[in-house]
Coordinates of C-alpha atoms and ligand atoms in Angstrom, one line a residue:
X1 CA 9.8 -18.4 -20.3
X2 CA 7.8 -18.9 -16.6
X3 CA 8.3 -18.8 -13.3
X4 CA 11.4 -19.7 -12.5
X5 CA 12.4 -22.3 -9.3
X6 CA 14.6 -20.3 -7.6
X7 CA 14.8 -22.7 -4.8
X8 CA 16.8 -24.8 -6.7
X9 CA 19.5 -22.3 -7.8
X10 CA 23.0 -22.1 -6.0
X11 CA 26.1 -20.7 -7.4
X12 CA 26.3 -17.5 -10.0
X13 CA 23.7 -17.3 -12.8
X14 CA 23.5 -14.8 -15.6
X15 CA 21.1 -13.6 -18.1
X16 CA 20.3 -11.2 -20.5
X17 CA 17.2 -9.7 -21.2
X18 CA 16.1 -6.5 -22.3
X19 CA 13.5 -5.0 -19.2
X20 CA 14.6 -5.9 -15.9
X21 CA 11.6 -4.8 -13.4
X22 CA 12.6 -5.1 -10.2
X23 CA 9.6 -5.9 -7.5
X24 CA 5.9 -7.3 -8.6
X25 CA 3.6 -5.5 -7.0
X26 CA 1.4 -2.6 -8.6
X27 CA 3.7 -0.5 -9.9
X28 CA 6.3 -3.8 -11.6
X29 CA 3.5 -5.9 -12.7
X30 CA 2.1 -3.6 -14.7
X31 CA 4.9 -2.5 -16.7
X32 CA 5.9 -6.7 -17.1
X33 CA 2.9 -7.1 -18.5
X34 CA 2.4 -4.5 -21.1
X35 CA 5.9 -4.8 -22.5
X36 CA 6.0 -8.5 -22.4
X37 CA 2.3 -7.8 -24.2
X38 CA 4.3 -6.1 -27.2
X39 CA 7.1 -8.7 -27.8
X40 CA 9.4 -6.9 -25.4
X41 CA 11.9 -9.7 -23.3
X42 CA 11.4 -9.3 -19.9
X43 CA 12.7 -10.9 -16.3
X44 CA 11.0 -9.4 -13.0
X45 CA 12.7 -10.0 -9.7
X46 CA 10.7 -10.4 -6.7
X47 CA 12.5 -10.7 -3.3
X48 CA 9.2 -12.5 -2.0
X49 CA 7.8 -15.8 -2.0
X50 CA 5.0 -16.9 -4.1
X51 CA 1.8 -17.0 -1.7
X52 CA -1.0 -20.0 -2.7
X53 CA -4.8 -19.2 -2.0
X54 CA -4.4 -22.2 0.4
X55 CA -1.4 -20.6 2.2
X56 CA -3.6 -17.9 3.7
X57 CA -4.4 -17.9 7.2
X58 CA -5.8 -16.2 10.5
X59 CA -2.7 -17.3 12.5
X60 CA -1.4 -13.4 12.0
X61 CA 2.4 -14.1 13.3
X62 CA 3.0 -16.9 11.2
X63 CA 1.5 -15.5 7.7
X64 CA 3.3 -12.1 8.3
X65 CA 6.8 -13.8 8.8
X66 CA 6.7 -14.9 5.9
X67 CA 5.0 -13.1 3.3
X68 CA 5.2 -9.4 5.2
X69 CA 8.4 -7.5 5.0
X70 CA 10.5 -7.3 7.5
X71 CA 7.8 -10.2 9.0
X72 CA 5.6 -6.5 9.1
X73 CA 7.7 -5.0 11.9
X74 CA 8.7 -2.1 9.9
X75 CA 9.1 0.8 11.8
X76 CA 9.6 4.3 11.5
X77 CA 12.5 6.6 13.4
X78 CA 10.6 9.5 14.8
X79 CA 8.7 11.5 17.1
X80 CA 6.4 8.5 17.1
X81 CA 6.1 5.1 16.5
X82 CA 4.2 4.8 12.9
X83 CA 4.2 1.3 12.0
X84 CA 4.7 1.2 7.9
X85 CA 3.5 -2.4 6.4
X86 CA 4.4 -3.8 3.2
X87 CA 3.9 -7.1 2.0
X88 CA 6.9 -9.3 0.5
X89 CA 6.0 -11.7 -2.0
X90 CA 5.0 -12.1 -5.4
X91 CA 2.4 -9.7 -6.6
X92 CA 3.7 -7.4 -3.8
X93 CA 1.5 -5.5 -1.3
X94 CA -1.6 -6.0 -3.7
X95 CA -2.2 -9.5 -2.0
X96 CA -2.3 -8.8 1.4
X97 CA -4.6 -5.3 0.6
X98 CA -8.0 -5.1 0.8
X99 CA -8.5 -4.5 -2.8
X100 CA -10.1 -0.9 -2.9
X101 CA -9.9 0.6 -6.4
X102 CA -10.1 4.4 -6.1
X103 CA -8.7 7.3 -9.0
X104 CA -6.9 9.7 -7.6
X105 CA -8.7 13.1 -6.9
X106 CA -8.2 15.5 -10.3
X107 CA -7.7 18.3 -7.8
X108 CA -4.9 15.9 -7.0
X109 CA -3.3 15.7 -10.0
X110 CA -3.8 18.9 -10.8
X111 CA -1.5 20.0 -7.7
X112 CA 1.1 18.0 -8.9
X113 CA 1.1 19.7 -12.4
X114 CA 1.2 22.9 -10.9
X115 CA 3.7 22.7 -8.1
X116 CA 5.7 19.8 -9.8
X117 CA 6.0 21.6 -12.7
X118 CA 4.8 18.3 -14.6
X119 CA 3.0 20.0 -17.7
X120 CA 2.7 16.9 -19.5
X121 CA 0.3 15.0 -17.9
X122 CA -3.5 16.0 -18.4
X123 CA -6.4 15.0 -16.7
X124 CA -7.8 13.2 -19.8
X125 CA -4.3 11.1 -20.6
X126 CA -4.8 9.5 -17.1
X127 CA -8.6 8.8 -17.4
X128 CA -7.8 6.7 -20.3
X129 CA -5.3 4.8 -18.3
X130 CA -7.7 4.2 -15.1
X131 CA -10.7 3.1 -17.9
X132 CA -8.3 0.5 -19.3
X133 CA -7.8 -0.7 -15.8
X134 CA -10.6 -0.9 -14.5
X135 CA -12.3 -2.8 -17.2
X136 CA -9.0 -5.4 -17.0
X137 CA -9.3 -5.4 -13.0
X138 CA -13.1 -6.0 -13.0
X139 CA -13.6 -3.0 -10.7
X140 CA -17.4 -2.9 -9.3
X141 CA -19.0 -1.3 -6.0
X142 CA -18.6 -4.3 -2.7
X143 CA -22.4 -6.0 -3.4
X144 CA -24.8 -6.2 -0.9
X145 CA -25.2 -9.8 0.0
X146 CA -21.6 -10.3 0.8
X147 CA -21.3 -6.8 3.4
X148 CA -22.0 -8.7 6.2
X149 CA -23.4 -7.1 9.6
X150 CA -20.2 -5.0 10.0
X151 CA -20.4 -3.0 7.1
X152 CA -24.1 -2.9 7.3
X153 CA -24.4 -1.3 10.5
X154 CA -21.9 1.3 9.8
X155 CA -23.5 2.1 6.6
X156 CA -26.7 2.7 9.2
X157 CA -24.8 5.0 11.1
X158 CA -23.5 7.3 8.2
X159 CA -27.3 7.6 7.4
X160 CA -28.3 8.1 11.2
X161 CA -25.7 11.2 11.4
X162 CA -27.0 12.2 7.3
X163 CA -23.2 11.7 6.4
X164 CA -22.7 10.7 2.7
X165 CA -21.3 7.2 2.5
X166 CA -21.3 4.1 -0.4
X167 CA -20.0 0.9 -1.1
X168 CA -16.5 0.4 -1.6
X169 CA -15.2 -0.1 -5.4
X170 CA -12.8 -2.7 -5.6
X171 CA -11.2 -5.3 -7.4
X172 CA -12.8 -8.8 -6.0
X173 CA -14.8 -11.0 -8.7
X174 CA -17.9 -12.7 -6.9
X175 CA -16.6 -11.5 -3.5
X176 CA -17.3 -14.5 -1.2
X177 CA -17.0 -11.8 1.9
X178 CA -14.3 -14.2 3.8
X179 CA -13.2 -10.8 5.4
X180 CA -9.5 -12.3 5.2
X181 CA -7.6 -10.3 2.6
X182 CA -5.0 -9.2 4.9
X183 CA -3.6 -12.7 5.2
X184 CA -4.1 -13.6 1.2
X185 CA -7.7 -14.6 -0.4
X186 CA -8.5 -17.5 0.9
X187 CA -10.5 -18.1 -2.2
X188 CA -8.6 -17.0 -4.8
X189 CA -10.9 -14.6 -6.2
X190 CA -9.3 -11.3 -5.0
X191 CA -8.0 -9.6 -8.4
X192 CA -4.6 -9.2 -6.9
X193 CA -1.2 -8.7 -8.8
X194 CA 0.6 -12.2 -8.8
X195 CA -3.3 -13.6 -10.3
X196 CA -4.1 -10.6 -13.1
X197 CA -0.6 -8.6 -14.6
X198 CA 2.0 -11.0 -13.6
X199 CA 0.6 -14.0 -14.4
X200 CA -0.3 -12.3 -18.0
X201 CA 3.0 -11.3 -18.3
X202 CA 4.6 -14.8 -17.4
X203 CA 2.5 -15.9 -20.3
X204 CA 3.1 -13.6 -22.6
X205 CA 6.7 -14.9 -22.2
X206 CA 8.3 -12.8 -19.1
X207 CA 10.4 -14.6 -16.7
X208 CA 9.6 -14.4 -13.0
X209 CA 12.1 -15.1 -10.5
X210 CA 10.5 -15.1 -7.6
X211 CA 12.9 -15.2 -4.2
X212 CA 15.4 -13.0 -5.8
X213 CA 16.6 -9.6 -4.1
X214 CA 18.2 -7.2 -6.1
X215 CA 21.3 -5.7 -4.1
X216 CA 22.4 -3.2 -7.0
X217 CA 22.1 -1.5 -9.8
X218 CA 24.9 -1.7 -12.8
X219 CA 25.0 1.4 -14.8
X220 CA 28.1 2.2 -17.3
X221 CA 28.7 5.6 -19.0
X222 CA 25.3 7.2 -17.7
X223 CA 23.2 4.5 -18.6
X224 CA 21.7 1.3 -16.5
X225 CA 22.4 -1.7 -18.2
X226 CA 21.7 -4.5 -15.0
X227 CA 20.9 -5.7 -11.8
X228 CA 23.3 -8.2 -9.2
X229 CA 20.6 -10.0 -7.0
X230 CA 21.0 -12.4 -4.2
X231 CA 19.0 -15.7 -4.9
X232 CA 17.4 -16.3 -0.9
X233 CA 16.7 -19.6 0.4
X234 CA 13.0 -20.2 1.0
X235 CA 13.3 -20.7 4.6
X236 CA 15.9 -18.5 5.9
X237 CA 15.6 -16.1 3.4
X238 CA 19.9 -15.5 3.6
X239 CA 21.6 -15.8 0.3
X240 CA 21.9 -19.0 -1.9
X241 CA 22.9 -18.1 -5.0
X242 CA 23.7 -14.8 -6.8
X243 CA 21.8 -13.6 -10.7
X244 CA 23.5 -11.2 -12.6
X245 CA 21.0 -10.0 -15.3
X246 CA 21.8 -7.6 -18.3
X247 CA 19.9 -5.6 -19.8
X248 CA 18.9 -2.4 -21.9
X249 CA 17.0 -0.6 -19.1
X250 CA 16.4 -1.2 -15.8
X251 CA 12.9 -1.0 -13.7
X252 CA 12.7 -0.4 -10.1
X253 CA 9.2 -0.9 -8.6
X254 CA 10.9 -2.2 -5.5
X255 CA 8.5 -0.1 -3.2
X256 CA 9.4 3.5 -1.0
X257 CA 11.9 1.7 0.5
X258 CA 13.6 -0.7 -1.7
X259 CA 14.0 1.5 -4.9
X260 CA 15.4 4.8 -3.4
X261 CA 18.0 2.3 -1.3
X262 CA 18.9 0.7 -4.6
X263 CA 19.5 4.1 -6.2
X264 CA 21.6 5.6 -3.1
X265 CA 23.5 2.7 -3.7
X266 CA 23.8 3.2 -7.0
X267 CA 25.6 6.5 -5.8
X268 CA 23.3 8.5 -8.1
X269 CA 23.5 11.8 -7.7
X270 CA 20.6 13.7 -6.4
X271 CA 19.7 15.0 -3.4
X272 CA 16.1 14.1 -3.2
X273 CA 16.8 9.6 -3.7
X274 CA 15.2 8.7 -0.7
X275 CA 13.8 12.2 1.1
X276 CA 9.9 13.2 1.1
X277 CA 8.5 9.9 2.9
X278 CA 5.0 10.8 3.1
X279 CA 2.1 8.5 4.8
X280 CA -1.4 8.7 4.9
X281 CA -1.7 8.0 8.9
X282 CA -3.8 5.6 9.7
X283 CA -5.9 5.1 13.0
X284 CA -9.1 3.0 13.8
X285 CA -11.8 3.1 16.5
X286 CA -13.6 -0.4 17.6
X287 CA -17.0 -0.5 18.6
X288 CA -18.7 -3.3 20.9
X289 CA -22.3 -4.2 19.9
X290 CA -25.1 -5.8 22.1
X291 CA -26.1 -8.2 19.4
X292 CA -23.5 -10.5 17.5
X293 CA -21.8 -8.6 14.4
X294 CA -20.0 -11.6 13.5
X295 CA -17.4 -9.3 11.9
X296 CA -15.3 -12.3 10.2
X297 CA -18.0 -11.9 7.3
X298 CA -18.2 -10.1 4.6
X299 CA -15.7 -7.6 2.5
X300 CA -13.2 -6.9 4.6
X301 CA -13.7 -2.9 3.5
X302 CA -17.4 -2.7 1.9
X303 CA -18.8 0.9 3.0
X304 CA -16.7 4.3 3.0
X305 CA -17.8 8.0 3.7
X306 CA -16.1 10.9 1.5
X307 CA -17.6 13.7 3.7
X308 CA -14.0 14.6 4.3
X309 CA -12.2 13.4 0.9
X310 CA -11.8 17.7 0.2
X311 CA -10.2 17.7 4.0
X312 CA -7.6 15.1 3.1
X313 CA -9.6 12.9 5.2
X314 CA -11.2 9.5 4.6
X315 CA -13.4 6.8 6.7
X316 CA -13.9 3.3 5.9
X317 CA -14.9 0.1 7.8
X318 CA -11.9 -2.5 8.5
X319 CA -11.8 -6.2 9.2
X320 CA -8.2 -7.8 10.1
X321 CA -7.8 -11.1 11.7
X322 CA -8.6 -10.4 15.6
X323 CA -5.0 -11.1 16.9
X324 CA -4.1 -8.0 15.2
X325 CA -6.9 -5.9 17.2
X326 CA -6.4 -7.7 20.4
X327 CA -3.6 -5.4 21.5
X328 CA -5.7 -2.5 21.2
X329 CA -8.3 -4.1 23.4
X330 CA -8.5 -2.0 26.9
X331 CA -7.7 -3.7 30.7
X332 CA -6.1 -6.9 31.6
X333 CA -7.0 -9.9 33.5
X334 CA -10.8 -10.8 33.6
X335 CA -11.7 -7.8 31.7
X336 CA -9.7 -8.5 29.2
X337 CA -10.2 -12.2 28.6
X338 CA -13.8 -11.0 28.0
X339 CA -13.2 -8.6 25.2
X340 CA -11.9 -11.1 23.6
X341 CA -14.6 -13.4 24.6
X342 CA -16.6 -11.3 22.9
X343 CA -15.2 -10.5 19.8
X344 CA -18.5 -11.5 17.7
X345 CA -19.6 -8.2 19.1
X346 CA -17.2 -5.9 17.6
X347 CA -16.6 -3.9 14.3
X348 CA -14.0 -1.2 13.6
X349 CA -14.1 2.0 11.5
X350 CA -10.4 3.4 10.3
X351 CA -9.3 7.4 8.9
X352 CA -6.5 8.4 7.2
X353 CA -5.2 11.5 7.0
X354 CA -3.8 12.7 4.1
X355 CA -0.8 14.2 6.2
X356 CA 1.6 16.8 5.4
X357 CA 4.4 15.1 7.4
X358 CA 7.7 14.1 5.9
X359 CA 10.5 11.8 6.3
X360 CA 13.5 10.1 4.6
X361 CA 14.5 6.3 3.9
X362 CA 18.3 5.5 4.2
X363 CA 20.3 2.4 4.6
X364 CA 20.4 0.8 7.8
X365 CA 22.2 -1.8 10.0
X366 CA 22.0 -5.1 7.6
X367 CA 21.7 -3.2 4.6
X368 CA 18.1 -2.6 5.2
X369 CA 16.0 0.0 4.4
X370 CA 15.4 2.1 7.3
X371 CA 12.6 4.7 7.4
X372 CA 12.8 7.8 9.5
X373 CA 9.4 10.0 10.1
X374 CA 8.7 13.2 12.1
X375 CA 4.4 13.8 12.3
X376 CA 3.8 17.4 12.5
X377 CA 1.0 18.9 14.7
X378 CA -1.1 19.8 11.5
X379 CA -1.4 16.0 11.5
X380 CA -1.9 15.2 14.5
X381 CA -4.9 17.6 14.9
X382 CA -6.5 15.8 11.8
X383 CA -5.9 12.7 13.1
X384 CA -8.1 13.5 16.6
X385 CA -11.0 15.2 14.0
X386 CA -11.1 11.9 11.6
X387 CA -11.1 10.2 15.3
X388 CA -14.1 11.7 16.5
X389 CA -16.0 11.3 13.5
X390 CA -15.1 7.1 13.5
X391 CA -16.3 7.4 17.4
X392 CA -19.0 9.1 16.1
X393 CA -20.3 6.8 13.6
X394 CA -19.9 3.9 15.4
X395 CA -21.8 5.0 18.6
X396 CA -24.9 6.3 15.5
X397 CA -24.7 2.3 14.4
X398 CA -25.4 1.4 17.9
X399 CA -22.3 0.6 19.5
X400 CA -22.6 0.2 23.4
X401 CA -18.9 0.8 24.2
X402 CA -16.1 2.9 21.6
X403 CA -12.6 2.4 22.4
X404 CA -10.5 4.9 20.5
X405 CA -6.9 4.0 21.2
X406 CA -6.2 7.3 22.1
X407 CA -4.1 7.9 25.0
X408 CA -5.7 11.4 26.5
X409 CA -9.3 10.6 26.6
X410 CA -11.1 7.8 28.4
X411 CA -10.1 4.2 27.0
X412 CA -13.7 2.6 27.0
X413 CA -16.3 5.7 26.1
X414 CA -19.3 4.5 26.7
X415 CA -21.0 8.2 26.1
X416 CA -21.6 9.5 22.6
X417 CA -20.8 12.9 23.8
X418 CA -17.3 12.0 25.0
X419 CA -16.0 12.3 21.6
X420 CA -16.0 16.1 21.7
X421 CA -12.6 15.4 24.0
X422 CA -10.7 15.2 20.5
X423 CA -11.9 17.8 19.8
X424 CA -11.1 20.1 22.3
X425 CA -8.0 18.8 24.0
X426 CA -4.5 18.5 22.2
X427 CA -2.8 16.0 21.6
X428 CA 0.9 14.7 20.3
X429 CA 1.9 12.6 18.1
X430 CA 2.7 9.4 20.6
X431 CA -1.1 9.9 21.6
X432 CA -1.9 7.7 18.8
X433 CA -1.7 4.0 17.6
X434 CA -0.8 5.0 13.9
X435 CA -0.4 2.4 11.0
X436 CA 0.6 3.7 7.8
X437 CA -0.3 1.0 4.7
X438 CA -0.2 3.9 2.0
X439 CA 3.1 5.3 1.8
X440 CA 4.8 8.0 -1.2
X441 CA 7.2 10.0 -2.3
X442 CA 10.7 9.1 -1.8
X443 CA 11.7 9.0 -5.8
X444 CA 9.2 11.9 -6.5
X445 CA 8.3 12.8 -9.6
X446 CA 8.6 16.2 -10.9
X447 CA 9.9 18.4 -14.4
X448 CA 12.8 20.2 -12.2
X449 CA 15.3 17.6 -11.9
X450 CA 16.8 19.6 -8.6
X451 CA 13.5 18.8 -7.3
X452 CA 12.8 15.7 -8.1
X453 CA 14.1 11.9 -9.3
X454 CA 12.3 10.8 -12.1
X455 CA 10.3 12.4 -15.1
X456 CA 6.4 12.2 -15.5
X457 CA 7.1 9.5 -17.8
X458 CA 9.0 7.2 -14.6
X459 CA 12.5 7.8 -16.3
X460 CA 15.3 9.0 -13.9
X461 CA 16.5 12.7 -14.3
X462 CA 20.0 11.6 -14.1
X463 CA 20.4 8.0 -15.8
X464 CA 19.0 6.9 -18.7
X465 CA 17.5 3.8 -19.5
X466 CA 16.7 3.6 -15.3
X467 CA 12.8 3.9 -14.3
X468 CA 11.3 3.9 -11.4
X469 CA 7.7 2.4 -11.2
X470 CA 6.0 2.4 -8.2
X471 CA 4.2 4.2 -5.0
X472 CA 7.8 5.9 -4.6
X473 CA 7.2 8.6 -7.1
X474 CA 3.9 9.7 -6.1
X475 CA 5.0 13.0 -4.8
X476 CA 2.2 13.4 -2.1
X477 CA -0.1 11.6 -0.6
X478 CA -2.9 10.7 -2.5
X479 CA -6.3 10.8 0.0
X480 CA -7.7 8.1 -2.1
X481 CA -6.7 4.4 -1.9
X482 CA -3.1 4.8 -4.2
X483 CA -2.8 1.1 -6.3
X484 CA -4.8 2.4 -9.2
X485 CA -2.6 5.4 -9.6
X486 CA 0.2 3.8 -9.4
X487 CA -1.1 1.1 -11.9
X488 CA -2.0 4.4 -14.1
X489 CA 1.6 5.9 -13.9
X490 CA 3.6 3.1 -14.4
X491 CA 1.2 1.7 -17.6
X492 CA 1.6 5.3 -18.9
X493 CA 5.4 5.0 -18.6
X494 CA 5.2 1.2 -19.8
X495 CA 3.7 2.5 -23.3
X496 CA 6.5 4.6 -23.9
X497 CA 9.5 2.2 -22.6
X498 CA 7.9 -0.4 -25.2
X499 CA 8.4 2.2 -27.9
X500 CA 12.0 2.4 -27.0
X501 CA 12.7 -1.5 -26.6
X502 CA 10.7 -3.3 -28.9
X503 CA 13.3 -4.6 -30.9
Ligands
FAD1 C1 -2.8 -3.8 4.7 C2 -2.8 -3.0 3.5 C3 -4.0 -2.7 2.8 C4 -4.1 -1.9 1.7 N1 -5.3 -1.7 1.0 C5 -5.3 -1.0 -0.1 C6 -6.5 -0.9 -0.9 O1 -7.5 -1.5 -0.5 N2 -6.4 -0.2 -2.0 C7 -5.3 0.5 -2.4 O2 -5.3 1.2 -3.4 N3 -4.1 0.4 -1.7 C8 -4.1 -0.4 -0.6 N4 -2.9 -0.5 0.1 C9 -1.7 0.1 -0.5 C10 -1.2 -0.6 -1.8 O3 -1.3 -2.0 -1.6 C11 0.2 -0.1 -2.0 O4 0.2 1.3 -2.2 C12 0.8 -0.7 -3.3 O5 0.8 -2.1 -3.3 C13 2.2 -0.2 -3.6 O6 2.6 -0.7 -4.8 P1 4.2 -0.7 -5.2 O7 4.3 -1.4 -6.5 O8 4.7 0.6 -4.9 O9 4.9 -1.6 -4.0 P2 4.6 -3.0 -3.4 O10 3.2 -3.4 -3.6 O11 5.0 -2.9 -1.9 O12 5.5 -4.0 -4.1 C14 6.9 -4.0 -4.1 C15 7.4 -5.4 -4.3 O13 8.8 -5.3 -4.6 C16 9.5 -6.3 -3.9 N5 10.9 -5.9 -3.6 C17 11.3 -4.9 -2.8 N6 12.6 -4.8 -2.9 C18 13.0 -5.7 -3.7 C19 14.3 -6.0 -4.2 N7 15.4 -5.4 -3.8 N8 14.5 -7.0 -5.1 C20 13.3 -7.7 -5.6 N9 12.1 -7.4 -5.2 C21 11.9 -6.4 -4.3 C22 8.7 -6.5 -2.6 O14 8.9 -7.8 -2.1 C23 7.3 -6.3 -3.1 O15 6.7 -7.5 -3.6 C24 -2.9 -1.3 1.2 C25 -1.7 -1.6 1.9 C26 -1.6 -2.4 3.0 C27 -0.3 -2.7 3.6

């Protein structure tokens, strides 16, 4: 059992095992590893590359064609243009995130009892899951000598405006602050999927086929017993080969997109496969220093502020590789060419907003997932009041020029007091730049099946021995950073599937 060389594979394969987990990021690592843990035979199919330490790299269009989905283009259908990014590769969205470990809130979960009607779940059940991973993660607050200027002088300005703010926990042993986790640790040392719960299930004897995109589910008399998977060539990525695995039960952790597309396919029927998209909407501010930030070093998210967390609200620094910020960079020409002269000068400071807005995934042209995603107003409005307070705390860290990438208020502010424009004008959904990395909900969880996919326990209402394990059934958005509660979910649902399988 090990990682299979997919490469090499042409022609029709079978195999039988009994887990098939389909996807490796958070949600399908975790459940690979604890049933291969306890003797149970498992194969994981990842549609993704595997990405080496020494693969990652600043040169933003070539590392996101191959190891993002859809080479990070994805795009919502909407009232605005929301760009939704996902990684695609082995170990799944966990290696190209910036590691933040974060529970979810209990007045959180305690929502989703109540209005999900999911009376199983207790408060107490899930600490015990987040304990256990936390101590396997090695969780710990970003340490000083490796925040760099960036997250320093932010942490200055929360205390300058007497806002509440601390280190990031995350999950980076000996952090060496190379600032580059979007594109893959360049040092190895990021405690991502594809280096912690996959490789620990690969050893414990689960079988990894990596390059591998399931295209269906097989279920007979009520009950899923396979997955049909094209084998893609590593370059082009178009089908080489095709697997047809068998097996007892069946895990999608495919992602928001990928596992309600492979359950539509499916033709299961329930209304809600797919529906209830939710986002936290993301948007960032960038401030210009007088003195050299150098911003390149240290964590690439070190220092947060919760002052918001009960609005839905959060702020944290943000590093990404600069040709990812350079579009946002006001004027052309001269101007321009000296912004990014002086990029040693800058920082940026992101929100989210929990967000109340909806969508609905479905398939489109290709057979691709395709998102669609209205923002309602109540969103927007947050959105220009997380804004303000990002403006604000960069201009209280010293910042000499703010640019908000807001269309509707000046593009350079160079005026602390300008930020009370988001404040009191209104804006619309197109008025922002949004990027949504923390997306929900489209194979919700809930205890009325009319209402909802799966159970509390990740096990479809409607087909047994069919799970779904991943950011999908989180019913809502979750304010805090969502990988450890969907680690927390899908080992709670693990612990029970190995009960059923172990032979
Ligand atoms: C830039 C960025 C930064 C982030 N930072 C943080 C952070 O610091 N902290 C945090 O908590 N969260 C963070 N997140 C969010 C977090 O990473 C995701 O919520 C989480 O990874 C989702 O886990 P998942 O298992 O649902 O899906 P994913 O991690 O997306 O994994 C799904 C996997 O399934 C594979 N797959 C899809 N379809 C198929 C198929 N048909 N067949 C086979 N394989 C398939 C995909 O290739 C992928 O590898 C960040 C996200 C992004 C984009």
């Amino acid at each position: 059992m090990a990682m299979q060389k997919t490469e090499a594979l042409q022609g029709t394969h079978e195999r039988r095992t009994q887990v098939c987990v389909i996807g490796s990021g958070p949600g399908g690592a975790v459940v690979a590893k604890e049933l291969a843990m306890r003797g149970v035979d498992v194969i994981v199919l990842e549609a993704g590359p595997r990405l080496k330490a020494s693969e990652s790299t600043r040169d933003i269009g070539e590392f996101m064609q191959r190891f993002l989905s859809e080479s990070g283009a994805n795009a919502a259908v909407g009232n605005a243009f929301v760009t939704m990014l996902q990684a695609e590769c082995v170990g799944g969205t966990s290696e190209i995130n910036s590691a933040i470990f974060k529970r979810l809130p209990e007045r959180i979960l305690k929502e989703w009892i109540e209005d999900r009607q999911l009376k199983d779940l207790t408060v107490e059940e899930m600490d015990e899951h987040y304990e256990v991973l936390e101590d396997e993660m090695g969780m710990e607050p970003s340490q000083m000598p490796t925040q760099g200027e960036k997250n320093l002088l932010l942490k200055r300005g929360f205390e300058r405006l007497g806002w509440d703010s601390h280190p990031l926990q995350r999950v980076v042993k000996g952090c060496k602050g190379a600032s580059d986790c979007f594109t893959g640790c360049p040092t190895g040392v990021k405690q991502t999927m594809a280096s912690t719960y996959i490789l620990r299930a690969v050893t414990n004897g689960a079988d990894l086929y990596p390059l591998c995109r399931a295209t269906h589910l097989r279920i007979e008399h009520g009950r899923a017993c396979g997955v049909e998977a094209d084998i893609l060539h590593p370059e082009t990525r178009k089908p080489q080969g095709r697997l047809i695995v068998h097996a007892d039960a069946v895990v999608c952790s495919g992602g928001v997109f990928w596992s309600p597309l492979l359950l539509q396919r499916a033709k299961i029927r329930n209304a809600r496969i797919g529906k209830n998209l939710r986002a936290h909407l993301g948007v960032m501010a960038m401030g210009f220093f007088d003195q050299a930030v150098y911003p390149w070093y240290g964590a690439i998210q070190g220092w947060g502020s919760n002052l918001m967390e009960k609005r839905g609200l959060v702020m944290e620094t943000l590093w990404a590789p600069p040709a990812v910020f350079a579009g946002r960079l006001p004027g052309v020409g001269h101007e321009l060419q000296e912004r990014i002269k002086n990029f040693k000068h800058c920082t940026t400071i992101a929100t989210k907003a929990r967000g109340c807005s909806t969508g609905l995934v479905r398939e489109g042209t290709g057979g691709k997932p395709m998102p669609f995603f209205w923002i309602r107003q109540e969103d927007v409005d947050e959105t220009a009041f997380g804004l303000k307070s990002c403006i604000d705390a960069l201009f209280a860290s010293g910042a000499r020029e703010v640019y908000a990438g807001c269309h509707g208020v000046p593009k350079v502010m160079r005026d602390p007091s300008q930020s009370e424009l988001l404040l009191t004008k209104r804006f619309r959904p197109t008025s922002f730049q949004f990027v949504a990395t923390h997306l929900f909900g489209t194979c919700a969880m809930g205890g009325d099946p009319r209402q909802s996919v799966v159970d509390s326990w990740c096990e479809s209402h409607d087909i047994r021995d069919l799970y779904v394990c991943d950011a999908s059934i989180l019913p809502t958005g979750t304010v805090s950073n969502p990988q450890e509660t969907i680690m927390a979910f899908s080992r709670r649902a693990a612990l029970e599937m190995a009960e059923r399988y172990a032979a």
